[in-house]
Tab-separated table of C-alpha atoms in Angstrom:
chain	number	residue	atom	x	y	z
A	1	MET	CA	99.540	150.594	123.241
A	2	LEU	CA	96.676	148.171	123.589
A	3	ASP	CA	94.191	151.001	123.413
A	4	PHE	CA	95.780	152.241	120.281
A	5	PHE	CA	95.489	148.869	118.515
A	6	GLY	CA	92.001	148.484	119.911
A	7	SER	CA	90.966	151.786	118.369
A	8	ILE	CA	92.439	150.790	115.020
A	9	GLY	CA	90.642	147.425	115.138
A	10	HIS	CA	87.369	149.148	116.020
A	11	ALA	CA	87.797	151.701	113.071
A	12	ILE	CA	88.317	148.713	110.772
A	13	MET	CA	85.380	146.636	112.137
A	14	VAL	CA	82.703	149.401	112.253
A	15	PRO	CA	82.311	149.676	108.484
A	16	LEU	CA	82.193	145.828	108.269
A	17	TYR	CA	79.457	145.791	110.883
A	18	TYR	CA	77.354	148.157	108.803
A	19	ALA	CA	78.027	146.237	105.543
A	20	VAL	CA	77.285	142.817	107.050
A	21	SER	CA	74.243	143.978	109.124
A	22	PHE	CA	72.898	145.770	106.041
A	23	VAL	CA	72.715	142.546	103.989
A	24	LEU	CA	71.739	140.392	106.849
A	25	VAL	CA	68.894	142.622	108.060
A	26	GLY	CA	67.687	143.278	104.488
A	27	ILE	CA	67.405	139.524	103.738
A	28	HIS	CA	65.776	138.915	107.120
A	29	LYS	CA	63.220	141.625	106.384
A	30	LEU	CA	62.308	139.851	103.127
A	31	LEU	CA	62.103	136.484	104.860
A	32	SER	CA	59.932	137.837	107.641
A	33	THR	CA	57.078	138.141	105.173
A	34	VAL	CA	56.768	134.334	105.040
A	35	LEU	CA	58.687	133.178	108.179
A	36	ASP	CA	58.512	133.976	111.823
A	37	PRO	CA	60.957	136.924	112.165
A	38	ALA	CA	62.026	135.734	115.617
A	39	GLY	CA	62.492	132.136	114.530
A	40	GLY	CA	65.928	130.446	113.902
A	41	ALA	CA	64.923	129.529	110.376
A	42	ALA	CA	64.579	133.226	109.291
A	43	TRP	CA	67.894	134.116	110.723
A	44	VAL	CA	69.873	131.027	109.473
A	45	LEU	CA	68.462	131.593	105.956
A	46	SER	CA	69.502	135.230	106.311
A	47	ILE	CA	73.048	134.028	107.095
A	48	VAL	CA	72.905	131.768	103.934
A	49	GLY	CA	71.702	134.739	101.881
A	50	LEU	CA	74.535	136.841	103.342
A	51	THR	CA	77.022	134.246	102.342
A	52	LEU	CA	75.755	134.035	98.711
A	53	VAL	CA	75.856	137.811	98.359
A	54	ILE	CA	79.513	137.973	99.631
A	55	ARG	CA	80.648	135.069	97.453
A	56	ALA	CA	79.017	136.626	94.427
A	57	ALA	CA	80.830	139.874	95.078
A	58	LEU	CA	84.111	137.938	95.379
A	59	ILE	CA	83.819	136.266	91.958
A	60	PRO	CA	86.293	138.635	90.242
A	61	LEU	CA	88.862	137.823	92.968
A	62	PHE	CA	88.099	134.096	92.514
A	63	VAL	CA	88.800	134.415	88.725
A	64	LYS	CA	92.094	136.148	89.553
A	65	GLN	CA	92.910	133.386	92.022
A	66	ILE	CA	92.346	130.681	89.485
A	67	LYS	CA	94.524	132.486	86.841
A	68	SER	CA	97.299	132.901	89.378
A	69	SER	CA	97.094	129.354	90.555
A	70	ARG	CA	97.166	128.067	86.924
A	71	ASN	CA	100.173	130.208	86.144
A	72	MET	CA	101.966	129.003	89.293
A	73	GLN	CA	101.419	125.437	88.126
A	74	LEU	CA	102.615	125.992	84.592
A	75	ILE	CA	105.779	127.809	85.549
A	76	GLN	CA	106.961	125.153	88.080
A	77	PRO	CA	109.360	123.498	85.663
A	78	LYS	CA	111.016	126.838	84.998
A	79	VAL	CA	111.142	127.541	88.775
A	80	ARG	CA	112.979	124.161	89.234
A	81	GLU	CA	115.413	125.095	86.508
A	82	LEU	CA	116.248	128.301	88.328
A	83	GLN	CA	116.683	126.404	91.483
A	84	LYS	CA	119.148	124.078	89.832
A	85	LYS	CA	120.995	127.011	88.266
A	86	TYR	CA	121.076	129.393	91.159
A	87	GLY	CA	120.605	127.111	94.172
A	88	HIS	CA	123.946	128.181	95.499
A	89	ASP	CA	123.030	131.886	95.428
A	90	ARG	CA	119.782	132.565	97.300
A	91	GLU	CA	119.704	136.265	96.543
A	92	ARG	CA	120.071	135.706	92.807
A	93	LEU	CA	117.587	132.832	92.956
A	94	ALA	CA	115.014	135.153	94.638
A	95	GLN	CA	115.650	137.816	92.052
A	96	GLU	CA	115.323	135.540	89.037
A	97	THR	CA	112.198	133.878	90.590
A	98	MET	CA	110.436	137.252	91.081
A	99	LYS	CA	111.405	138.172	87.544
A	100	LEU	CA	109.812	134.961	86.306
A	101	TYR	CA	106.602	135.738	88.239
A	102	LYS	CA	106.579	139.273	86.776
A	103	ASP	CA	107.143	138.116	83.188
A	104	SER	CA	104.472	135.389	83.443
A	105	GLY	CA	101.958	137.746	85.155
A	106	THR	CA	101.814	135.482	88.283
A	107	ASN	CA	101.075	136.736	91.716
A	108	PRO	CA	102.013	134.020	94.307
A	109	PHE	CA	99.728	135.740	96.848
A	110	ALA	CA	96.717	136.082	94.744
A	111	SER	CA	95.497	132.586	95.616
A	112	CYS	CA	95.049	133.716	99.267
A	113	LEU	CA	92.930	136.849	98.481
A	114	PRO	CA	89.412	135.343	98.670
A	115	ILE	CA	90.038	133.644	102.088
A	116	LEU	CA	91.939	136.680	103.470
A	117	LEU	CA	89.095	139.073	102.482
A	118	GLN	CA	86.509	136.711	103.980
A	119	MET	CA	88.215	136.550	107.349
A	120	PRO	CA	87.249	140.056	108.469
A	121	ILE	CA	83.613	139.433	107.368
A	122	PHE	CA	83.696	136.139	109.201
A	123	LEU	CA	85.046	137.892	112.338
A	124	ALA	CA	82.346	140.634	112.061
A	125	LEU	CA	79.593	138.074	111.841
A	126	PHE	CA	81.034	136.133	114.722
A	127	ARG	CA	81.230	139.184	117.011
A	128	MET	CA	77.750	140.341	116.019
A	129	LEU	CA	76.190	137.016	116.833
A	130	ASP	CA	78.233	136.436	119.960
A	131	GLN	CA	77.556	139.917	121.391
A	132	ALA	CA	73.885	139.837	120.319
A	133	SER	CA	73.374	136.536	122.235
A	134	LYS	CA	75.298	137.665	125.327
A	135	LYS	CA	74.417	141.276	125.606
A	136	GLY	CA	71.825	142.037	123.036
A	137	LYS	CA	74.375	144.578	121.641
A	138	ALA	CA	73.538	146.543	118.501
A	139	HIS	CA	75.890	146.701	115.562
A	140	GLY	CA	75.381	148.718	112.462
A	141	PHE	CA	71.851	148.233	111.145
A	142	LEU	CA	71.273	145.436	113.639
A	143	ASN	CA	69.547	147.543	116.285
A	144	GLU	CA	69.002	146.360	119.896
A	145	GLU	CA	65.665	144.796	119.199
A	146	LEU	CA	66.931	142.837	116.221
A	147	ALA	CA	70.126	141.971	118.090
A	148	LYS	CA	68.196	140.515	120.917
A	149	GLN	CA	65.965	138.661	118.449
A	150	PHE	CA	69.038	137.390	116.561
A	151	GLY	CA	70.726	136.258	119.771
A	152	ASP	CA	67.617	134.443	121.075
A	153	SER	CA	66.595	132.786	117.830
A	154	LYS	CA	66.283	128.936	117.885
A	155	LEU	CA	66.152	126.314	115.253
A	156	PHE	CA	63.317	123.744	115.689
A	157	ASP	CA	62.294	125.928	118.766
A	158	THR	CA	65.109	124.273	120.815
A	159	ILE	CA	68.527	124.781	119.245
A	160	PRO	CA	69.914	128.332	119.669
A	161	VAL	CA	71.654	129.735	116.634
A	162	SER	CA	74.253	131.202	118.957
A	163	GLY	CA	75.042	127.844	120.510
A	164	THR	CA	78.386	126.152	120.122
A	165	PHE	CA	79.767	122.631	120.419
A	166	LEU	CA	81.523	123.649	123.723
A	167	ASN	CA	78.572	125.764	125.043
A	168	THR	CA	75.349	123.790	124.397
A	169	GLY	CA	73.335	125.493	127.081
A	170	GLY	CA	72.193	122.183	128.232
A	171	VAL	CA	70.670	121.275	124.811
A	172	THR	CA	72.016	117.996	123.276
A	173	GLY	CA	70.750	119.019	119.809
A	174	VAL	CA	73.222	121.958	119.794
A	175	MET	CA	76.196	119.547	119.975
A	176	VAL	CA	74.710	117.299	117.318
A	177	ILE	CA	74.038	120.170	114.857
A	178	ALA	CA	77.444	121.788	115.597
A	179	ALA	CA	79.267	118.530	115.048
A	180	ILE	CA	77.504	117.846	111.720
A	181	LEU	CA	78.403	121.409	110.571
A	182	VAL	CA	82.001	121.125	111.796
A	183	VAL	CA	82.376	117.870	109.827
A	184	ALA	CA	80.810	119.414	106.768
A	185	MET	CA	83.040	122.455	107.045
A	186	THR	CA	86.170	120.314	107.370
A	187	ALA	CA	85.221	117.912	104.661
A	188	THR	CA	84.350	120.589	102.095
A	189	THR	CA	87.657	122.357	102.724
A	190	PHE	CA	89.618	119.150	102.239
A	191	LEU	CA	87.623	118.133	99.088
A	192	THR	CA	88.032	121.636	97.476
A	193	GLN	CA	91.842	121.479	97.869
A	194	ARG	CA	91.985	117.879	96.840
A	195	GLN	CA	89.902	118.614	93.710
A	196	LEU	CA	92.417	121.244	92.625
A	197	MET	CA	95.434	118.981	93.179
A	198	SER	CA	94.100	115.785	91.571
A	199	LYS	CA	92.272	117.347	88.593
A	200	ASN	CA	93.919	120.648	87.663
A	201	MET	CA	97.609	120.306	88.313
A	202	PRO	CA	100.042	119.080	85.656
A	203	ALA	CA	102.190	116.029	86.516
A	204	ASP	CA	105.370	118.047	86.535
A	205	ALA	CA	103.832	120.477	88.987
A	206	LEU	CA	103.167	117.776	91.624
A	207	SER	CA	106.713	118.051	92.911
A	208	GLY	CA	108.755	120.962	94.227
A	209	PRO	CA	108.093	123.726	96.744
A	210	TYR	CA	104.661	124.794	95.336
A	211	ALA	CA	103.366	121.281	95.362
A	212	GLN	CA	104.575	120.748	98.970
A	213	GLN	CA	102.788	123.985	99.947
A	214	GLN	CA	99.596	122.694	98.378
A	215	LYS	CA	99.912	119.342	100.108
A	216	MET	CA	100.523	121.035	103.401
A	217	LEU	CA	97.346	123.142	102.873
A	218	LEU	CA	95.379	120.005	101.991
A	219	TYR	CA	95.913	118.607	105.471
A	220	VAL	CA	96.640	121.611	107.708
A	221	LEU	CA	93.544	123.786	106.711
A	222	PRO	CA	90.940	121.091	107.620
A	223	VAL	CA	92.549	120.485	110.908
A	224	VAL	CA	92.603	124.204	111.694
A	225	PHE	CA	88.925	124.521	110.862
A	226	ALA	CA	88.025	121.389	112.829
A	227	VAL	CA	89.828	122.568	115.916
A	228	GLY	CA	88.508	126.178	115.663
A	229	GLY	CA	85.000	125.084	114.515
A	230	ILE	CA	84.058	123.633	117.946
A	231	ALA	CA	84.140	127.169	119.401
A	232	PHE	CA	82.085	128.778	116.604
A	233	PRO	CA	78.381	129.501	117.014
A	234	ILE	CA	76.092	127.526	114.699
A	235	GLY	CA	75.162	130.599	112.696
A	236	VAL	CA	78.834	131.176	111.896
A	237	LEU	CA	79.376	127.456	111.094
A	238	VAL	CA	76.467	127.787	108.722
A	239	TYR	CA	78.209	130.776	107.039
A	240	TRP	CA	81.503	129.005	106.542
A	241	THR	CA	79.991	125.694	105.423
A	242	VAL	CA	77.882	127.395	102.705
A	243	SER	CA	80.903	129.439	101.644
A	244	ASN	CA	82.951	126.240	101.247
A	245	LEU	CA	80.174	124.593	99.209
A	246	TRP	CA	80.090	127.687	96.923
A	247	THR	CA	83.864	127.412	96.456
A	248	MET	CA	83.818	123.759	95.694
A	249	CYS	CA	81.023	124.106	93.169
A	250	GLN	CA	82.586	127.147	91.528
A	251	GLN	CA	85.932	125.479	91.360
A	252	PHE	CA	84.408	122.325	89.870
A	253	TYR	CA	82.705	124.413	87.144
A	254	VAL	CA	85.928	126.302	86.333
A	255	ILE	CA	88.128	123.061	86.229
A	256	ARG	CA	85.518	121.289	84.119
A	257	ASN	CA	85.060	123.987	81.553
A	258	ASN	CA	88.467	125.781	81.544
A	259	PRO	CA	91.082	123.363	82.788
A	260	ALA	CA	94.784	124.061	82.872
A	261	PRO	CA	96.702	122.493	79.930
A	262	GLY	CA	98.394	119.143	80.490
A	263	THR	CA	96.160	118.160	83.478
A	264	PRO	CA	93.678	115.242	83.876
A	265	ALA	CA	90.911	117.763	83.762
A	266	ALA	CA	92.114	118.848	80.314
A	267	ASP	CA	92.216	115.288	79.072
A	268	ALA	CA	88.711	114.654	80.416
A	269	LYS	CA	87.423	117.851	78.712
A	270	ALA	CA	89.024	116.774	75.428
A	271	ALA	CA	87.408	113.397	75.666
A	272	ARG	CA	83.962	115.018	76.353
A	273	ASP	CA	84.427	117.314	73.376
A	274	ARG	CA	85.238	114.431	71.072
A	275	ALA	CA	82.304	112.402	72.286
A	276	LYS	CA	80.008	115.364	71.821
A	277	ALA	CA	81.300	115.959	68.323
A	278	GLU	CA	80.780	112.302	67.409
A	279	ARG	CA	77.165	112.428	68.574
A	280	LYS	CA	76.685	115.386	66.204
A	281	GLY	CA	78.443	113.482	63.335
A	282	LEU	CA	81.533	115.685	63.401
A	283	THR	CA	85.165	114.706	63.792
A	284	LEU	CA	87.533	116.617	65.980
A	285	GLU	CA	91.157	116.421	65.020
A	286	THR	CA	93.478	115.266	67.848
A	287	PRO	CA	96.068	118.076	68.430
A	288	ALA	CA	99.315	117.053	66.960
A	289	THR	CA	102.380	116.977	69.080
A	290	GLU	CA	105.560	118.655	68.064
A	291	SER	CA	107.118	115.459	66.823
A	292	SER	CA	104.062	114.560	64.780
A	293	VAL	CA	103.978	118.057	63.231
A	294	ALA	CA	107.624	117.723	62.322
A	295	VAL	CA	106.932	114.487	60.524
A	296	ILE	CA	103.842	115.841	58.759
A	297	ASP	CA	105.439	119.012	57.617
A	298	GLU	CA	108.775	117.537	56.592
A	299	LYS	CA	109.060	117.065	52.834
A	300	PRO	CA	111.240	114.289	51.518
A	301	ALA	CA	114.551	115.701	50.301
A	302	PRO	CA	115.145	115.300	46.485
A	303	ALA	CA	117.316	112.322	45.638
A	304	ARG	CA	120.966	113.324	45.172
A	305	GLN	CA	122.201	112.779	41.685
A	306	GLN	CA	125.385	110.796	41.424
A	307	PRO	CA	127.982	112.221	38.976
A	308	GLN	CA	128.452	110.055	35.831
A	309	ARG	CA	131.610	108.181	35.642
A	310	GLN	CA	133.936	109.203	32.762
A	311	THR	CA	136.491	107.222	30.845
A	312	LYS	CA	140.217	108.192	30.640
A	313	ALA	CA	139.769	109.303	27.027
A	314	GLN	CA	136.890	111.477	27.906
A	315	ARG	CA	138.829	113.149	30.684
A	316	ASN	CA	141.839	113.776	28.368
A	317	LYS	CA	139.624	115.205	25.723
A	318	LYS	CA	138.148	117.650	28.336
A	319	LYS	CA	141.612	118.738	29.436
A	320	LYS	CA	142.618	119.524	25.786
A	321	LYS	CA	139.507	121.760	25.393
A	322	ARG	CA	140.601	123.825	28.424
């Protein structure tokens, strides 16, 4: 059974080895024209280049993730209404909730796609670096000569790229660099999640199951990365830290320029737009609320004419005519 799952895992990883090593070796070849090909700087910058290429390729998925996350925020009031209405019937609640997701075009799992797709790439890079340093093993386009060079490469001529916080090889600098990268990786993970919750979530979405899930991720993910990070090679820590920085900057750009309605980010963008218009001598109309529209559009009703009072003689005369 173990051999069966091992063969499946190998079949999945082999294409990844070729894809990752193709980009890594290609960038390394370009950098070798100006840097020492055996030096740690060339290989670390190659890992940075690999990260940027992968994240650029994942931009369409990131856009889908942002849209899904925004929809999840905006439909939270409706989700809570369903919970109040069908809280006693879990099966009906699940059916109605899935129907709401479908009608609003929301996929609750889309927000996990970028990180889920990165994990196999992360694992491939980890195994390539680990096995290159320990065995000089070739993977994909990373032949034995390059694998040995990759595994033996050192930053500042002393710090091995394959070193970890737990396995310093007797070099104190490895622990220092690894600790800095682990802290950076943890901090960027926390700040990215915090940025999303504090700037791009409506007030009514800050309660309920979805908000609780986001709060849990806010604190759990950094802890997971911090605990796992002490066992990652420096090269892998570089990959994940750069990836987190990309995510944070990309998310900042999207939230700043295309915020979800009813969020602090949307209010901030409206204020910037008004200030920009004022500098150009223009005036932006403040969007009217439903109540103000009702007051503006409502026309005064015509005054009701009171019937004229008639005397008794006039009433008798009117009856004779009939």
